[in-house]
Amino acid sequence: MATKDYSSIQERQVAEYMDWQVVSGSGAAKCHPGDVIGEDWLGECKTHVKPNQSIFFKYTVWQKICEEAMIKHRYPVVFTDDGSQKLSRTWCLFRSSMLNGLDVDIVKMPEKLKSSVNISFINRELNEVIHTHKQNNISNNPVCINMDWHSESISICDIDTFAELFRG
């Protein structure tokens, strides 16, 4: 399969799961920004062509979707997986301000996983952070990982948490 085939699989899965739409002609022209779109959100999807790769958020991708979302009057989000094209291994990056007023537990990104340029981690690493937090707290709230990234406060969570917080 070509890289675009993997991307298309991921885009369709994310759009269907979120009750959004795949952007027709995404990436083909500036007039079709983002990969998936919901009523309030514009999303960019990133994957790999081999499974079990690192979850990777590239800052230039974040900048691009932020600009495109602003033009479309929506909130930006980046979805990325480990190349498995599995929703259970899909993570979301968005502005922390979106969590204001929501019942959510916020955990700081562990120092060992912080990066000044791009964000990269193994699926298991953040799952362990979330699992440890849930074991040590009585709250049943969803959990998001927060950090400052290029002078902006961002949050990362798995797609199930993102859907629980922002779908419908």
Tab-separated table of C-alpha atoms in Angstrom:
chain	number	residue	atom	x	y	z
A	1	MET	CA	0.000	0.000	0.000
A	2	ALA	CA	1.091	3.559	-0.643
A	3	THR	CA	1.456	6.105	2.170
A	4	LYS	CA	-1.793	7.772	1.068
A	5	ASP	CA	-3.627	4.455	1.559
A	6	TYR	CA	-2.550	4.320	5.217
A	7	SER	CA	-3.535	7.961	5.665
A	8	SER	CA	-6.940	7.375	4.083
A	9	ILE	CA	-7.652	4.438	6.410
A	10	GLN	CA	-6.784	6.549	9.433
A	11	GLU	CA	-8.805	9.565	8.254
A	12	ARG	CA	-11.912	7.453	7.642
A	13	GLN	CA	-11.621	5.726	11.026
A	14	VAL	CA	-11.154	8.968	12.936
A	15	ALA	CA	-13.978	10.753	11.090
A	16	GLU	CA	-16.377	7.855	11.609
A	17	TYR	CA	-15.484	7.446	15.289
A	18	MET	CA	-15.872	11.165	15.979
A	19	ASP	CA	-19.051	11.496	13.856
A	20	TRP	CA	-17.153	13.951	11.662
A	21	GLN	CA	-16.413	14.007	7.941
A	22	VAL	CA	-13.269	13.385	5.940
A	23	VAL	CA	-12.293	16.596	4.154
A	24	SER	CA	-12.871	16.020	0.460
A	25	GLY	CA	-9.588	16.508	-1.383
A	26	SER	CA	-7.639	17.025	1.841
A	27	GLY	CA	-4.066	17.958	1.114
A	28	ALA	CA	-4.844	18.516	-2.554
A	29	ALA	CA	-5.313	22.273	-2.353
A	30	LYS	CA	-5.208	25.138	0.127
A	31	CYS	CA	-8.986	25.475	-0.164
A	32	HIS	CA	-9.367	22.019	1.485
A	33	PRO	CA	-7.521	22.383	4.804
A	34	GLY	CA	-7.268	19.599	7.348
A	35	ASP	CA	-8.085	15.923	6.981
A	36	VAL	CA	-11.204	15.584	9.141
A	37	ILE	CA	-13.790	18.158	10.159
A	38	GLY	CA	-16.474	18.376	12.802
A	39	GLU	CA	-18.894	21.089	13.776
A	40	ASP	CA	-16.340	22.772	16.060
A	41	TRP	CA	-13.055	21.084	15.127
A	42	LEU	CA	-10.611	20.778	12.230
A	43	GLY	CA	-8.250	17.831	12.498
A	44	GLU	CA	-5.029	16.765	10.880
A	45	CYS	CA	-4.274	13.019	10.841
A	46	LYS	CA	-0.788	11.519	10.870
A	47	THR	CA	0.244	7.871	10.784
A	48	HIS	CA	3.141	5.621	9.768
A	49	VAL	CA	3.361	2.871	7.152
A	50	LYS	CA	4.655	0.322	9.683
A	51	PRO	CA	2.960	-0.553	13.003
A	52	ASN	CA	4.418	-0.040	16.490
A	53	GLN	CA	6.238	3.206	15.721
A	54	SER	CA	6.491	6.128	18.135
A	55	ILE	CA	3.572	8.471	18.522
A	56	PHE	CA	4.921	11.635	16.925
A	57	PHE	CA	3.580	15.176	17.000
A	58	LYS	CA	5.519	17.500	14.713
A	59	TYR	CA	5.415	21.181	15.616
A	60	THR	CA	5.158	22.358	11.996
A	61	VAL	CA	2.046	20.169	11.557
A	62	TRP	CA	0.552	21.732	14.703
A	63	GLN	CA	1.283	25.250	13.423
A	64	LYS	CA	-0.317	24.463	10.059
A	65	ILE	CA	-3.554	23.035	11.488
A	66	CYS	CA	-3.809	25.950	13.940
A	67	GLU	CA	-3.685	28.418	11.047
A	68	GLU	CA	-6.140	26.399	8.960
A	69	ALA	CA	-8.546	25.961	11.878
A	70	MET	CA	-8.529	29.689	12.552
A	71	ILE	CA	-9.489	30.388	8.931
A	72	LYS	CA	-12.307	27.789	9.166
A	73	HIS	CA	-13.457	29.163	12.574
A	74	ARG	CA	-12.797	25.832	14.287
A	75	TYR	CA	-10.535	24.455	16.982
A	76	PRO	CA	-7.359	22.621	15.915
A	77	VAL	CA	-6.539	19.014	16.785
A	78	VAL	CA	-3.883	16.599	15.537
A	79	PHE	CA	-4.603	12.859	15.570
A	80	THR	CA	-1.662	10.495	15.330
A	81	ASP	CA	-1.207	6.762	15.765
A	82	ASP	CA	1.686	4.334	15.867
A	83	GLY	CA	1.178	3.060	12.322
A	84	SER	CA	-1.267	0.352	13.392
A	85	GLN	CA	-4.287	2.320	12.103
A	86	LYS	CA	-5.987	1.297	15.355
A	87	LEU	CA	-8.096	3.761	17.288
A	88	SER	CA	-6.828	2.170	20.512
A	89	ARG	CA	-3.370	3.498	19.590
A	90	THR	CA	-4.474	6.942	18.434
A	91	TRP	CA	-3.603	10.083	20.405
A	92	CYS	CA	-4.839	13.660	20.100
A	93	LEU	CA	-3.068	16.975	20.633
A	94	PHE	CA	-5.081	20.156	21.205
A	95	ARG	CA	-4.995	23.423	23.144
A	96	SER	CA	-5.288	22.985	26.914
A	97	SER	CA	-7.715	25.910	27.062
A	98	MET	CA	-10.328	23.567	25.546
A	99	LEU	CA	-10.436	21.760	28.904
A	100	ASN	CA	-11.582	24.849	30.831
A	101	GLY	CA	-14.800	24.092	32.677
A	102	LEU	CA	-14.707	20.346	31.971
A	103	ASP	CA	-14.508	17.611	34.607
A	104	VAL	CA	-11.096	16.261	33.679
A	105	ASP	CA	-7.961	15.277	35.574
A	106	ILE	CA	-4.876	17.039	34.284
A	107	VAL	CA	-1.489	15.373	34.629
A	108	LYS	CA	1.789	17.071	33.772
A	109	MET	CA	3.827	15.495	30.982
A	110	PRO	CA	6.698	13.570	32.594
A	111	GLU	CA	9.993	15.427	32.171
A	112	LYS	CA	11.597	12.435	30.443
A	113	LEU	CA	8.980	12.655	27.667
A	114	LYS	CA	9.168	16.407	27.132
A	115	SER	CA	10.748	17.787	24.014
A	116	SER	CA	11.503	21.311	22.916
A	117	VAL	CA	10.890	20.746	19.196
A	118	ASN	CA	8.584	17.788	18.497
A	119	ILE	CA	6.798	15.362	20.807
A	120	SER	CA	7.544	11.660	20.537
A	121	PHE	CA	6.640	8.791	22.840
A	122	ILE	CA	5.783	5.128	22.759
A	123	ASN	CA	2.081	4.336	23.138
A	124	ARG	CA	2.750	2.359	26.323
A	125	GLU	CA	4.555	5.285	28.023
A	126	LEU	CA	1.562	7.627	28.230
A	127	ASN	CA	-0.807	4.750	28.914
A	128	GLU	CA	1.318	3.990	31.993
A	129	VAL	CA	1.188	7.631	33.140
A	130	ILE	CA	-2.616	7.625	32.847
A	131	HIS	CA	-2.946	4.193	34.517
A	132	THR	CA	-0.741	5.282	37.445
A	133	HIS	CA	-2.774	8.460	37.888
A	134	LYS	CA	-6.054	6.525	37.906
A	135	GLN	CA	-4.694	4.023	40.459
A	136	ASN	CA	-3.606	6.827	42.790
A	137	ASN	CA	-6.799	8.906	42.554
A	138	ILE	CA	-10.417	8.232	43.370
A	139	SER	CA	-11.700	10.358	40.505
A	140	ASN	CA	-13.327	8.680	37.531
A	141	ASN	CA	-12.718	11.758	35.391
A	142	PRO	CA	-11.037	11.472	32.001
A	143	VAL	CA	-7.292	12.154	32.095
A	144	CYS	CA	-5.318	14.506	29.847
A	145	ILE	CA	-1.574	15.080	29.798
A	146	ASN	CA	-0.557	18.752	29.710
A	147	MET	CA	2.668	20.520	28.864
A	148	ASP	CA	3.977	23.817	27.591
A	149	TRP	CA	5.165	23.494	24.019
A	150	HIS	CA	6.617	26.412	22.088
A	151	SER	CA	5.099	28.891	24.566
A	152	GLU	CA	1.649	27.320	24.293
A	153	SER	CA	-0.167	25.078	26.747
A	154	ILE	CA	-1.218	21.885	24.956
A	155	SER	CA	-2.960	18.706	26.033
A	156	ILE	CA	-2.611	15.142	24.820
A	157	CYS	CA	-5.072	12.324	25.366
A	158	ASP	CA	-6.136	9.103	23.707
A	159	ILE	CA	-8.929	9.332	21.155
A	160	ASP	CA	-11.451	7.675	23.501
A	161	THR	CA	-10.921	10.473	26.034
A	162	PHE	CA	-11.056	13.128	23.320
A	163	ALA	CA	-14.343	11.682	22.040
A	164	GLU	CA	-15.768	11.542	25.556
A	165	LEU	CA	-14.919	15.210	26.082
A	166	PHE	CA	-15.713	16.704	22.668
A	167	ARG	CA	-17.900	14.448	20.513
A	168	GLY	CA	-21.523	15.444	20.075
